Amino acid sequence: MRDTMENTCVIIKPDGVCKKVSGDIIKRFDSEGLKLVAMRMVRPSKETLEQFYAVHKGREFFEPLIRFMCSAPVIVMAWQAENAVAKVRQIIGATNSKDAAAGTLRAMFGTDGRRNVVHASDSAANAQKELAFFFKPEDLMKYEYGDWNK
């Protein structure tokens, strides 16, 4: 049986922080069985965000996204679970909050495709890259899965 334990990156965007729904967002992931393994509040530089979102460079939304993400602090987190990436993507909903399914975080707290309260990794490979922007390997808690239940 293949090990499916993953870490994934979640960022509570400036709109989530400013709306004061960070606690609701964290509680939701926690209640869905994900384990928080790292968290910090930061105000990333424009340069860091341009590297972080480099895959979107050249698209019409790139510059507005960078300005938005620089507008206020964000909360960067690493969550762990079996198939964490897929689980988180299901919890957050579609990119455009107006298209997100009822009960998802983006439907509950988001406004549109940019002000959608959270960023989440779209693959395990990207999760590793994204987490490296904000955390050193030693920052991520190293627990065996069974230890969480003690």
PDB file of C-alpha atoms in Angstrom:
ATOM      1  CA  MET A   1       0.000   0.000   0.000  1.00  0.00           C
ATOM      2  CA  ARG A   2       1.398   3.377  -1.052  1.00  0.00           C
ATOM      3  CA  ASP A   3       1.904   6.036   1.635  1.00  0.00           C
ATOM      4  CA  THR A   4      -0.465   8.910   0.855  1.00  0.00           C
ATOM      5  CA  MET A   5       0.459  11.170   3.793  1.00  0.00           C
ATOM      6  CA  GLU A   6       1.083  14.668   2.417  1.00  0.00           C
ATOM      7  CA  ASN A   7       1.801  18.179   3.558  1.00  0.00           C
ATOM      8  CA  THR A   8       0.083  20.972   1.685  1.00  0.00           C
ATOM      9  CA  CYS A   9       0.356  24.752   1.703  1.00  0.00           C
ATOM     10  CA  VAL A  10      -2.605  26.942   2.597  1.00  0.00           C
ATOM     11  CA  ILE A  11      -2.469  30.733   2.735  1.00  0.00           C
ATOM     12  CA  ILE A  12      -5.195  32.811   4.304  1.00  0.00           C
ATOM     13  CA  LYS A  13      -5.158  35.760   1.933  1.00  0.00           C
ATOM     14  CA  PRO A  14      -5.404  39.432   2.957  1.00  0.00           C
ATOM     15  CA  ASP A  15      -9.198  39.444   2.622  1.00  0.00           C
ATOM     16  CA  GLY A  16      -9.507  36.482   4.999  1.00  0.00           C
ATOM     17  CA  VAL A  17      -7.202  38.119   7.545  1.00  0.00           C
ATOM     18  CA  CYS A  18      -8.955  41.509   7.256  1.00  0.00           C
ATOM     19  CA  LYS A  19     -12.448  39.965   7.487  1.00  0.00           C
ATOM     20  CA  LYS A  20     -11.312  38.281  10.722  1.00  0.00           C
ATOM     21  CA  VAL A  21     -12.287  34.795   9.530  1.00  0.00           C
ATOM     22  CA  SER A  22      -8.844  33.239  10.005  1.00  0.00           C
ATOM     23  CA  GLY A  23      -9.992  31.338  13.090  1.00  0.00           C
ATOM     24  CA  ASP A  24     -13.014  29.961  11.225  1.00  0.00           C
ATOM     25  CA  ILE A  25     -10.778  28.807   8.377  1.00  0.00           C
ATOM     26  CA  ILE A  26      -8.262  27.143  10.696  1.00  0.00           C
ATOM     27  CA  LYS A  27     -11.036  25.477  12.687  1.00  0.00           C
ATOM     28  CA  ARG A  28     -12.553  24.089   9.490  1.00  0.00           C
ATOM     29  CA  PHE A  29      -9.348  22.350   8.412  1.00  0.00           C
ATOM     30  CA  ASP A  30      -8.834  21.078  11.949  1.00  0.00           C
ATOM     31  CA  SER A  31     -12.389  19.721  12.148  1.00  0.00           C
ATOM     32  CA  GLU A  32     -11.951  17.950   8.800  1.00  0.00           C
ATOM     33  CA  GLY A  33      -9.109  15.871  10.247  1.00  0.00           C
ATOM     34  CA  LEU A  34      -6.099  17.733   8.862  1.00  0.00           C
ATOM     35  CA  LYS A  35      -3.170  18.314  11.207  1.00  0.00           C
ATOM     36  CA  LEU A  36      -1.552  21.749  11.434  1.00  0.00           C
ATOM     37  CA  VAL A  37       2.223  21.250  11.205  1.00  0.00           C
ATOM     38  CA  ALA A  38       3.395  24.864  10.747  1.00  0.00           C
ATOM     39  CA  MET A  39       1.909  28.358  10.751  1.00  0.00           C
ATOM     40  CA  ARG A  40       3.108  31.930  10.593  1.00  0.00           C
ATOM     41  CA  MET A  41       1.790  35.374   9.770  1.00  0.00           C
ATOM     42  CA  VAL A  42       3.874  37.249   7.206  1.00  0.00           C
ATOM     43  CA  ARG A  43       3.723  40.174   4.851  1.00  0.00           C
ATOM     44  CA  PRO A  44       5.523  38.759   1.810  1.00  0.00           C
ATOM     45  CA  SER A  45       7.522  41.092  -0.402  1.00  0.00           C
ATOM     46  CA  LYS A  46       6.444  41.830  -3.945  1.00  0.00           C
ATOM     47  CA  GLU A  47       9.503  39.913  -5.168  1.00  0.00           C
ATOM     48  CA  THR A  48       8.610  36.814  -3.126  1.00  0.00           C
ATOM     49  CA  LEU A  49       5.037  36.876  -4.404  1.00  0.00           C
ATOM     50  CA  GLU A  50       6.174  37.340  -8.003  1.00  0.00           C
ATOM     51  CA  GLN A  51       8.306  34.201  -7.625  1.00  0.00           C
ATOM     52  CA  PHE A  52       5.541  32.341  -5.784  1.00  0.00           C
ATOM     53  CA  TYR A  53       2.977  33.078  -8.527  1.00  0.00           C
ATOM     54  CA  ALA A  54       5.516  32.991 -11.433  1.00  0.00           C
ATOM     55  CA  VAL A  55       3.432  30.366 -13.257  1.00  0.00           C
ATOM     56  CA  HIS A  56       0.830  33.113 -13.843  1.00  0.00           C
ATOM     57  CA  LYS A  57       3.269  35.797 -15.058  1.00  0.00           C
ATOM     58  CA  GLY A  58       2.012  37.425 -18.236  1.00  0.00           C
ATOM     59  CA  ARG A  59      -1.651  36.757 -17.521  1.00  0.00           C
ATOM     60  CA  GLU A  60      -3.947  39.758 -17.101  1.00  0.00           C
ATOM     61  CA  PHE A  61      -4.629  38.981 -13.447  1.00  0.00           C
ATOM     62  CA  PHE A  62      -0.959  38.613 -12.413  1.00  0.00           C
ATOM     63  CA  GLU A  63      -0.187  42.235 -11.418  1.00  0.00           C
ATOM     64  CA  PRO A  64      -3.542  42.795  -9.641  1.00  0.00           C
ATOM     65  CA  LEU A  65      -3.016  39.509  -7.763  1.00  0.00           C
ATOM     66  CA  ILE A  66       0.451  40.580  -6.614  1.00  0.00           C
ATOM     67  CA  ARG A  67      -0.865  44.004  -5.478  1.00  0.00           C
ATOM     68  CA  PHE A  68      -3.704  42.308  -3.589  1.00  0.00           C
ATOM     69  CA  MET A  69      -1.453  39.764  -1.885  1.00  0.00           C
ATOM     70  CA  CYS A  70       0.881  42.603  -0.771  1.00  0.00           C
ATOM     71  CA  SER A  71      -2.008  44.678   0.628  1.00  0.00           C
ATOM     72  CA  ALA A  72      -2.083  43.151   4.129  1.00  0.00           C
ATOM     73  CA  PRO A  73      -0.536  40.302   6.123  1.00  0.00           C
ATOM     74  CA  VAL A  74      -1.297  36.690   5.242  1.00  0.00           C
ATOM     75  CA  ILE A  75      -1.244  33.522   7.327  1.00  0.00           C
ATOM     76  CA  VAL A  76       0.798  30.732   5.796  1.00  0.00           C
ATOM     77  CA  MET A  77       0.177  27.197   7.009  1.00  0.00           C
ATOM     78  CA  ALA A  78       1.289  23.645   6.373  1.00  0.00           C
ATOM     79  CA  TRP A  79      -1.433  21.037   6.868  1.00  0.00           C
ATOM     80  CA  GLN A  80      -0.898  17.287   6.896  1.00  0.00           C
ATOM     81  CA  ALA A  81      -3.247  14.409   6.126  1.00  0.00           C
ATOM     82  CA  GLU A  82      -3.630  11.472   3.830  1.00  0.00           C
ATOM     83  CA  ASN A  83      -4.224  12.998   0.386  1.00  0.00           C
ATOM     84  CA  ALA A  84      -4.018  16.464   1.967  1.00  0.00           C
ATOM     85  CA  VAL A  85      -3.871  18.354  -1.337  1.00  0.00           C
ATOM     86  CA  ALA A  86      -7.131  16.884  -2.664  1.00  0.00           C
ATOM     87  CA  LYS A  87      -8.826  17.140   0.726  1.00  0.00           C
ATOM     88  CA  VAL A  88      -7.953  20.832   1.096  1.00  0.00           C
ATOM     89  CA  ARG A  89      -9.005  21.624  -2.479  1.00  0.00           C
ATOM     90  CA  GLN A  90     -12.399  20.053  -1.760  1.00  0.00           C
ATOM     91  CA  ILE A  91     -12.812  22.086   1.444  1.00  0.00           C
ATOM     92  CA  ILE A  92     -11.920  25.411  -0.178  1.00  0.00           C
ATOM     93  CA  GLY A  93     -14.037  25.106  -3.347  1.00  0.00           C
ATOM     94  CA  ALA A  94     -13.724  26.606  -6.819  1.00  0.00           C
ATOM     95  CA  THR A  95     -11.297  29.490  -7.447  1.00  0.00           C
ATOM     96  CA  ASN A  96     -14.104  31.928  -8.195  1.00  0.00           C
ATOM     97  CA  SER A  97     -16.082  32.214  -4.967  1.00  0.00           C
ATOM     98  CA  LYS A  98     -19.286  32.742  -6.950  1.00  0.00           C
ATOM     99  CA  ASP A  99     -18.829  29.290  -8.514  1.00  0.00           C
ATOM    100  CA  ALA A 100     -17.804  27.511  -5.293  1.00  0.00           C
ATOM    101  CA  ALA A 101     -20.117  24.861  -3.877  1.00  0.00           C
ATOM    102  CA  ALA A 102     -22.190  25.747  -0.838  1.00  0.00           C
ATOM    103  CA  GLY A 103     -20.367  25.043   2.408  1.00  0.00           C
ATOM    104  CA  THR A 104     -16.885  25.488   0.955  1.00  0.00           C
ATOM    105  CA  LEU A 105     -14.652  28.184   2.450  1.00  0.00           C
ATOM    106  CA  ARG A 106     -14.647  30.255  -0.711  1.00  0.00           C
ATOM    107  CA  ALA A 107     -18.443  30.144  -0.973  1.00  0.00           C
ATOM    108  CA  MET A 108     -18.797  31.093   2.680  1.00  0.00           C
ATOM    109  CA  PHE A 109     -16.216  33.881   2.909  1.00  0.00           C
ATOM    110  CA  GLY A 110     -14.969  34.791  -0.583  1.00  0.00           C
ATOM    111  CA  THR A 111     -16.051  37.542  -2.939  1.00  0.00           C
ATOM    112  CA  ASP A 112     -14.664  36.665  -6.378  1.00  0.00           C
ATOM    113  CA  GLY A 113     -11.759  34.912  -8.117  1.00  0.00           C
ATOM    114  CA  ARG A 114      -9.039  36.939  -6.398  1.00  0.00           C
ATOM    115  CA  ARG A 115     -10.642  37.791  -3.068  1.00  0.00           C
ATOM    116  CA  ASN A 116     -11.420  34.165  -2.338  1.00  0.00           C
ATOM    117  CA  VAL A 117      -9.882  34.076   1.181  1.00  0.00           C
ATOM    118  CA  VAL A 118      -7.448  31.179   0.654  1.00  0.00           C
ATOM    119  CA  HIS A 119      -4.718  29.907  -1.602  1.00  0.00           C
ATOM    120  CA  ALA A 120      -4.046  26.166  -1.586  1.00  0.00           C
ATOM    121  CA  SER A 121      -1.501  24.010  -3.388  1.00  0.00           C
ATOM    122  CA  ASP A 122      -2.836  22.200  -6.467  1.00  0.00           C
ATOM    123  CA  SER A 123      -0.428  19.228  -6.340  1.00  0.00           C
ATOM    124  CA  ALA A 124       1.922  17.512  -3.908  1.00  0.00           C
ATOM    125  CA  ALA A 125       4.921  18.713  -5.933  1.00  0.00           C
ATOM    126  CA  ASN A 126       3.719  22.320  -5.846  1.00  0.00           C
ATOM    127  CA  ALA A 127       2.966  22.016  -2.137  1.00  0.00           C
ATOM    128  CA  GLN A 128       6.625  21.211  -1.462  1.00  0.00           C
ATOM    129  CA  LYS A 129       7.778  24.174  -3.562  1.00  0.00           C
ATOM    130  CA  GLU A 130       5.255  26.559  -2.002  1.00  0.00           C
ATOM    131  CA  LEU A 131       6.011  25.517   1.571  1.00  0.00           C
ATOM    132  CA  ALA A 132       9.720  26.153   0.879  1.00  0.00           C
ATOM    133  CA  PHE A 133       8.947  29.838   0.219  1.00  0.00           C
ATOM    134  CA  PHE A 134       7.866  30.296   3.835  1.00  0.00           C
ATOM    135  CA  PHE A 135       9.258  27.439   5.942  1.00  0.00           C
ATOM    136  CA  LYS A 136      12.563  25.671   6.458  1.00  0.00           C
ATOM    137  CA  PRO A 137      12.259  21.873   6.594  1.00  0.00           C
ATOM    138  CA  GLU A 138      12.889  21.945  10.348  1.00  0.00           C
ATOM    139  CA  ASP A 139       9.903  24.311  10.822  1.00  0.00           C
ATOM    140  CA  LEU A 140       7.480  21.550   9.844  1.00  0.00           C
ATOM    141  CA  MET A 141       6.486  19.425  12.823  1.00  0.00           C
ATOM    142  CA  LYS A 142       7.685  15.863  12.451  1.00  0.00           C
ATOM    143  CA  TYR A 143       4.998  13.646  13.916  1.00  0.00           C
ATOM    144  CA  GLU A 144       4.200  10.094  13.121  1.00  0.00           C
ATOM    145  CA  TYR A 145       0.568   9.883  12.065  1.00  0.00           C
ATOM    146  CA  GLY A 146      -0.446   7.803  15.097  1.00  0.00           C
ATOM    147  CA  ASP A 147       1.104  10.352  17.483  1.00  0.00           C
ATOM    148  CA  TRP A 148      -1.633  12.857  16.637  1.00  0.00           C
ATOM    149  CA  ASN A 149      -4.253  10.713  18.315  1.00  0.00           C
ATOM    150  CA  LYS A 150      -2.478  10.534  21.694  1.00  0.00           C
TER     151      LYS A 150
END
